[in-house]
Amino acid sequence: MARTIDEIQKEIIEYKNNNSVLAQLTSNSTTAIWRLWTYVFACAIWTLETLFDHYREEVEARIEAIVPHRAKWYRMKSLEFMKDRVLIEDDDVYDTSEMTDEEIAAAKVIKHAVAVESADASILTIKIAGETGGERAPVDMATETQFIAYITEIKDAGVRISIINADADRFNTELDVYYDPVLLPENVEEACRASIKKYVENLPFNGEYSNMKLVDNIQIVEGVKVVEFKSASYLSANNDMATEINALAVPYAGYFKINNITINMRAHV
């Protein structure tokens, strides 16, 4: 980044002060010839450095335009989508110069997004979600239509994109919980349900669920002695049949919501 003219001139003067050959240049007048020359050269150097900065920006912009964007770029642009706004012509950004911070925040209705490349097909899947009452939820159809048009406008040529904007995958599980009989079973069960809900519904967007981690989260609940995992499954918006979870699972919609939890409480004696 270009230095200021003042910074450059100070460096020239400092160099002069440390050079014995130039020791005779001692005038402190701002109009001294040698000081004027330092200013002239400082201006010339500043101009050159500024030109280099502009050139670097232009080169980086050209590289950005040539190189295909990675998946994380599509995630970033998805989060930058603004409802009911039009992109600057021939660009992938909005003109927000006349918008307040509150208006910008209100227009950015996509609160969660992820872009995933298919391992067996030439397609990029973008999962999105908004928020309702502080909880993840799909955006309405009108917003989805605008978002698809937005992505179609900014995407790289030739990139095939699939958009997923769906209700949360409904999560089910069954467990046997052996509890300390000195405690009330209903209290331990309530705490176990809260722990399950906290783990499952607070996974990172499109995060990986694990049966083992589910058990780990229940195991630390006060009064729980032993957890015997029975089963776990989820029902997605694109599937009429529940999918059994053998060990790990990533939700189709990008997030889970608790549907049914069955806990068989057994006293540990």
Tab-separated table of C-alpha atoms in Angstrom:
chain	number	residue	atom	x	y	z
A	1	MET	CA	0.000	0.000	0.000
A	2	ALA	CA	1.336	3.419	-0.950
A	3	ARG	CA	2.938	5.467	1.804
A	4	THR	CA	1.880	9.075	2.328
A	5	ILE	CA	3.982	11.915	0.878
A	6	ASP	CA	4.829	13.016	4.419
A	7	GLU	CA	6.069	9.532	5.354
A	8	ILE	CA	8.256	9.334	2.256
A	9	GLN	CA	9.698	12.830	2.781
A	10	LYS	CA	10.550	12.025	6.406
A	11	GLU	CA	12.449	8.913	5.278
A	12	ILE	CA	14.410	10.960	2.720
A	13	ILE	CA	15.297	13.588	5.344
A	14	GLU	CA	16.295	10.876	7.824
A	15	TYR	CA	18.590	9.359	5.203
A	16	LYS	CA	20.088	12.819	4.561
A	17	ASN	CA	20.735	13.346	8.273
A	18	ASN	CA	22.625	10.058	8.474
A	19	ASN	CA	24.749	10.817	5.400
A	20	SER	CA	27.938	12.795	6.176
A	21	VAL	CA	28.267	13.939	2.548
A	22	LEU	CA	24.999	15.888	2.944
A	23	ALA	CA	25.846	17.279	6.400
A	24	GLN	CA	26.157	20.827	5.042
A	25	LEU	CA	22.415	20.905	4.276
A	26	THR	CA	21.388	22.344	7.657
A	27	SER	CA	18.687	24.913	6.932
A	28	ASN	CA	15.454	24.341	8.799
A	29	SER	CA	13.457	26.632	6.517
A	30	THR	CA	10.521	24.934	4.829
A	31	THR	CA	11.459	26.776	1.629
A	32	ALA	CA	15.088	25.632	1.644
A	33	ILE	CA	15.993	24.280	-1.791
A	34	TRP	CA	17.062	20.884	-0.427
A	35	ARG	CA	13.799	20.521	1.480
A	36	LEU	CA	11.796	21.448	-1.614
A	37	TRP	CA	13.681	18.784	-3.569
A	38	THR	CA	12.843	16.161	-0.911
A	39	TYR	CA	9.200	17.110	-1.282
A	40	VAL	CA	9.347	16.870	-5.098
A	41	PHE	CA	10.944	13.420	-4.946
A	42	ALA	CA	8.496	12.316	-2.243
A	43	CYS	CA	5.606	13.292	-4.547
A	44	ALA	CA	7.149	11.353	-7.425
A	45	ILE	CA	7.668	8.233	-5.304
A	46	TRP	CA	4.133	8.489	-3.888
A	47	THR	CA	2.736	8.715	-7.418
A	48	LEU	CA	4.681	5.616	-8.456
A	49	GLU	CA	3.580	3.612	-5.410
A	50	THR	CA	-0.046	4.651	-5.982
A	51	LEU	CA	0.154	3.511	-9.597
A	52	PHE	CA	1.556	0.173	-8.414
A	53	ASP	CA	-1.399	-0.187	-6.004
A	54	HIS	CA	-3.905	0.456	-8.790
A	55	TYR	CA	-2.099	-1.981	-11.055
A	56	ARG	CA	-2.142	-4.666	-8.362
A	57	GLU	CA	-5.879	-4.167	-7.827
A	58	GLU	CA	-6.531	-4.444	-11.554
A	59	VAL	CA	-4.459	-7.634	-11.844
A	60	GLU	CA	-6.205	-9.200	-8.847
A	61	ALA	CA	-9.603	-8.276	-10.298
A	62	ARG	CA	-8.675	-9.879	-13.626
A	63	ILE	CA	-7.458	-13.039	-11.884
A	64	GLU	CA	-10.663	-13.170	-9.853
A	65	ALA	CA	-12.686	-12.893	-13.053
A	66	ILE	CA	-10.742	-15.666	-14.780
A	67	VAL	CA	-10.338	-18.263	-12.036
A	68	PRO	CA	-13.520	-20.296	-11.300
A	69	HIS	CA	-14.843	-19.578	-7.835
A	70	ARG	CA	-14.575	-22.141	-5.053
A	71	ALA	CA	-17.489	-23.478	-3.024
A	72	LYS	CA	-16.873	-21.095	-0.123
A	73	TRP	CA	-17.310	-18.130	-2.505
A	74	TYR	CA	-20.843	-19.349	-3.294
A	75	ARG	CA	-21.568	-19.655	0.436
A	76	MET	CA	-20.335	-16.093	1.000
A	77	LYS	CA	-22.386	-14.717	-1.901
A	78	SER	CA	-25.457	-16.614	-0.675
A	79	LEU	CA	-25.209	-14.855	2.678
A	80	GLU	CA	-24.820	-11.514	0.851
A	81	PHE	CA	-28.097	-11.976	-1.057
A	82	MET	CA	-30.546	-9.131	-0.433
A	83	LYS	CA	-34.282	-9.588	-0.817
A	84	ASP	CA	-36.127	-7.183	-3.148
A	85	ARG	CA	-32.863	-5.562	-4.275
A	86	VAL	CA	-31.300	-5.466	-7.755
A	87	LEU	CA	-27.627	-6.054	-8.465
A	88	ILE	CA	-25.502	-3.341	-10.015
A	89	GLU	CA	-25.563	-3.948	-13.764
A	90	ASP	CA	-22.844	-6.382	-14.907
A	91	ASP	CA	-21.661	-6.877	-11.333
A	92	ASP	CA	-22.290	-9.271	-8.430
A	93	VAL	CA	-22.804	-6.679	-5.682
A	94	TYR	CA	-25.599	-4.352	-4.605
A	95	ASP	CA	-25.572	-0.583	-4.403
A	96	THR	CA	-26.090	0.027	-0.683
A	97	SER	CA	-24.930	3.650	-0.655
A	98	GLU	CA	-28.410	4.939	0.201
A	99	MET	CA	-29.339	2.145	2.629
A	100	THR	CA	-29.027	2.280	6.408
A	101	ASP	CA	-27.339	-0.515	8.351
A	102	GLU	CA	-30.778	-1.607	9.580
A	103	GLU	CA	-32.149	-1.808	6.021
A	104	ILE	CA	-29.136	-3.830	4.875
A	105	ALA	CA	-29.511	-6.265	7.778
A	106	ALA	CA	-33.250	-6.654	7.110
A	107	ALA	CA	-32.666	-7.367	3.415
A	108	LYS	CA	-30.127	-10.124	4.129
A	109	VAL	CA	-32.682	-12.849	4.857
A	110	ILE	CA	-30.372	-15.806	4.190
A	111	LYS	CA	-28.903	-16.468	7.638
A	112	HIS	CA	-27.357	-19.891	6.981
A	113	ALA	CA	-25.779	-21.256	3.830
A	114	VAL	CA	-23.362	-23.895	2.622
A	115	ALA	CA	-22.140	-24.932	-0.815
A	116	VAL	CA	-21.193	-28.560	-1.382
A	117	GLU	CA	-19.666	-30.129	-4.477
A	118	SER	CA	-21.070	-33.492	-5.512
A	119	ALA	CA	-18.533	-36.310	-5.486
A	120	ASP	CA	-20.211	-38.205	-8.321
A	121	ALA	CA	-21.826	-35.475	-10.446
A	122	SER	CA	-20.844	-32.126	-11.923
A	123	ILE	CA	-23.157	-30.107	-9.731
A	124	LEU	CA	-22.829	-27.654	-6.849
A	125	THR	CA	-25.512	-27.899	-4.181
A	126	ILE	CA	-26.309	-24.766	-2.181
A	127	LYS	CA	-28.323	-25.249	0.997
A	128	ILE	CA	-29.908	-22.166	2.526
A	129	ALA	CA	-32.088	-21.256	5.487
A	130	GLY	CA	-33.470	-18.156	7.090
A	131	GLU	CA	-34.648	-17.692	10.662
A	132	THR	CA	-38.064	-17.468	12.276
A	133	GLY	CA	-38.211	-16.571	15.938
A	134	GLY	CA	-34.477	-17.110	16.205
A	135	GLU	CA	-34.691	-20.656	14.843
A	136	ARG	CA	-33.593	-21.956	11.462
A	137	ALA	CA	-36.378	-22.154	8.901
A	138	PRO	CA	-36.747	-22.181	5.106
A	139	VAL	CA	-37.262	-18.860	3.342
A	140	ASP	CA	-40.595	-18.272	1.603
A	141	MET	CA	-41.103	-19.244	-2.033
A	142	ALA	CA	-40.958	-15.652	-3.314
A	143	THR	CA	-37.570	-15.184	-1.654
A	144	GLU	CA	-36.358	-18.530	-2.989
A	145	THR	CA	-37.328	-17.476	-6.520
A	146	GLN	CA	-35.366	-14.222	-6.137
A	147	PHE	CA	-32.402	-16.113	-4.694
A	148	ILE	CA	-32.314	-18.563	-7.601
A	149	ALA	CA	-32.339	-15.648	-10.062
A	150	TYR	CA	-29.537	-13.996	-8.083
A	151	ILE	CA	-27.343	-17.113	-8.077
A	152	THR	CA	-28.027	-17.691	-11.771
A	153	GLU	CA	-26.838	-14.140	-12.476
A	154	ILE	CA	-23.560	-14.325	-10.497
A	155	LYS	CA	-22.477	-17.955	-10.948
A	156	ASP	CA	-19.568	-18.994	-13.140
A	157	ALA	CA	-20.485	-20.016	-16.669
A	158	GLY	CA	-21.050	-23.755	-16.999
A	159	VAL	CA	-21.570	-24.391	-13.290
A	160	ARG	CA	-24.709	-26.439	-12.609
A	161	ILE	CA	-26.335	-25.483	-9.312
A	162	SER	CA	-29.011	-27.133	-7.189
A	163	ILE	CA	-30.717	-25.075	-4.465
A	164	ILE	CA	-32.060	-26.740	-1.305
A	165	ASN	CA	-34.412	-24.615	0.785
A	166	ALA	CA	-36.322	-27.115	2.872
A	167	ASP	CA	-37.965	-27.673	6.225
A	168	ALA	CA	-35.699	-29.159	8.872
A	169	ASP	CA	-35.095	-32.892	8.757
A	170	ARG	CA	-37.199	-34.457	11.559
A	171	PHE	CA	-35.031	-36.366	14.019
A	172	ASN	CA	-36.103	-39.440	15.994
A	173	THR	CA	-34.249	-41.519	18.543
A	174	GLU	CA	-34.798	-44.207	21.154
A	175	LEU	CA	-32.556	-44.932	24.152
A	176	ASP	CA	-32.513	-46.797	27.436
A	177	VAL	CA	-31.269	-44.591	30.250
A	178	TYR	CA	-30.200	-46.170	33.514
A	179	TYR	CA	-30.451	-43.516	36.206
A	180	ASP	CA	-29.500	-43.053	39.837
A	181	PRO	CA	-32.627	-44.126	41.778
A	182	VAL	CA	-32.042	-41.472	44.456
A	183	LEU	CA	-33.256	-38.943	41.872
A	184	LEU	CA	-36.728	-38.602	40.389
A	185	PRO	CA	-36.810	-40.354	36.982
A	186	GLU	CA	-38.955	-37.619	35.407
A	187	ASN	CA	-36.360	-34.976	36.292
A	188	VAL	CA	-33.527	-37.013	34.823
A	189	GLU	CA	-35.604	-37.743	31.723
A	190	GLU	CA	-36.430	-34.065	31.232
A	191	ALA	CA	-32.727	-33.177	31.464
A	192	CYS	CA	-31.869	-35.913	28.953
A	193	ARG	CA	-34.443	-34.598	26.475
A	194	ALA	CA	-33.064	-31.078	26.840
A	195	SER	CA	-29.529	-32.371	26.233
A	196	ILE	CA	-30.604	-34.248	23.094
A	197	LYS	CA	-32.448	-31.213	21.739
A	198	LYS	CA	-29.502	-28.919	22.448
A	199	TYR	CA	-27.039	-31.200	20.649
A	200	VAL	CA	-29.183	-32.069	17.621
A	201	GLU	CA	-30.702	-28.649	16.921
A	202	ASN	CA	-27.493	-26.682	17.499
A	203	LEU	CA	-25.214	-28.557	15.140
A	204	PRO	CA	-23.384	-26.254	12.687
A	205	PHE	CA	-25.403	-25.662	9.527
A	206	ASN	CA	-24.979	-28.817	7.427
A	207	GLY	CA	-22.921	-30.223	10.298
A	208	GLU	CA	-22.406	-33.921	10.830
A	209	TYR	CA	-24.521	-35.704	13.453
A	210	SER	CA	-22.991	-38.628	15.382
A	211	ASN	CA	-24.757	-41.324	17.417
A	212	MET	CA	-21.692	-41.537	19.639
A	213	LYS	CA	-21.724	-37.796	20.380
A	214	LEU	CA	-25.449	-37.998	21.159
A	215	VAL	CA	-24.728	-40.635	23.798
A	216	ASP	CA	-21.789	-38.580	25.108
A	217	ASN	CA	-24.080	-35.581	25.639
A	218	ILE	CA	-26.627	-37.658	27.572
A	219	GLN	CA	-23.959	-39.401	29.609
A	220	ILE	CA	-22.937	-36.137	31.296
A	221	VAL	CA	-26.484	-35.397	32.520
A	222	GLU	CA	-26.690	-35.525	36.308
A	223	GLY	CA	-28.152	-38.828	37.484
A	224	VAL	CA	-27.405	-40.764	34.302
A	225	LYS	CA	-25.407	-43.904	34.971
A	226	VAL	CA	-25.556	-45.823	31.682
A	227	VAL	CA	-26.941	-44.984	28.234
A	228	GLU	CA	-27.871	-47.776	25.864
A	229	PHE	CA	-28.435	-46.433	22.359
A	230	LYS	CA	-31.268	-48.169	20.495
A	231	SER	CA	-31.817	-46.267	17.255
A	232	ALA	CA	-31.838	-42.940	15.465
A	233	SER	CA	-33.438	-41.866	12.203
A	234	TYR	CA	-34.542	-38.773	10.318
A	235	LEU	CA	-37.200	-37.887	7.788
A	236	SER	CA	-36.279	-35.369	5.074
A	237	ALA	CA	-38.504	-33.197	2.945
A	238	ASN	CA	-37.331	-35.116	-0.151
A	239	ASN	CA	-38.017	-38.567	1.268
A	240	ASP	CA	-41.250	-40.264	2.363
A	241	MET	CA	-39.386	-42.918	4.336
A	242	ALA	CA	-37.302	-42.340	7.451
A	243	THR	CA	-33.574	-42.914	7.026
A	244	GLU	CA	-31.863	-44.961	9.708
A	245	ILE	CA	-28.645	-43.478	11.086
A	246	ASN	CA	-26.020	-46.163	11.479
A	247	ALA	CA	-23.317	-43.899	12.878
A	248	LEU	CA	-23.202	-40.512	11.142
A	249	ALA	CA	-25.573	-38.344	9.141
A	250	VAL	CA	-25.725	-34.936	7.473
A	251	PRO	CA	-29.260	-33.493	7.201
A	252	TYR	CA	-30.680	-32.969	3.737
A	253	ALA	CA	-31.995	-29.501	4.669
A	254	GLY	CA	-28.772	-28.637	6.488
A	255	TYR	CA	-30.345	-28.783	9.955
A	256	PHE	CA	-32.422	-31.052	12.208
A	257	LYS	CA	-35.488	-30.499	14.331
A	258	ILE	CA	-36.562	-32.885	17.074
A	259	ASN	CA	-39.561	-34.989	16.079
A	260	ASN	CA	-39.787	-37.895	18.520
A	261	ILE	CA	-37.592	-38.901	21.447
A	262	THR	CA	-38.276	-42.167	23.230
A	263	ILE	CA	-36.418	-42.610	26.512
A	264	ASN	CA	-36.939	-45.771	28.507
A	265	MET	CA	-35.993	-44.895	32.073
A	266	ARG	CA	-34.537	-47.767	34.105
A	267	ALA	CA	-33.319	-47.548	37.687
A	268	HIS	CA	-29.655	-48.477	38.060
A	269	VAL	CA	-29.532	-50.929	40.970
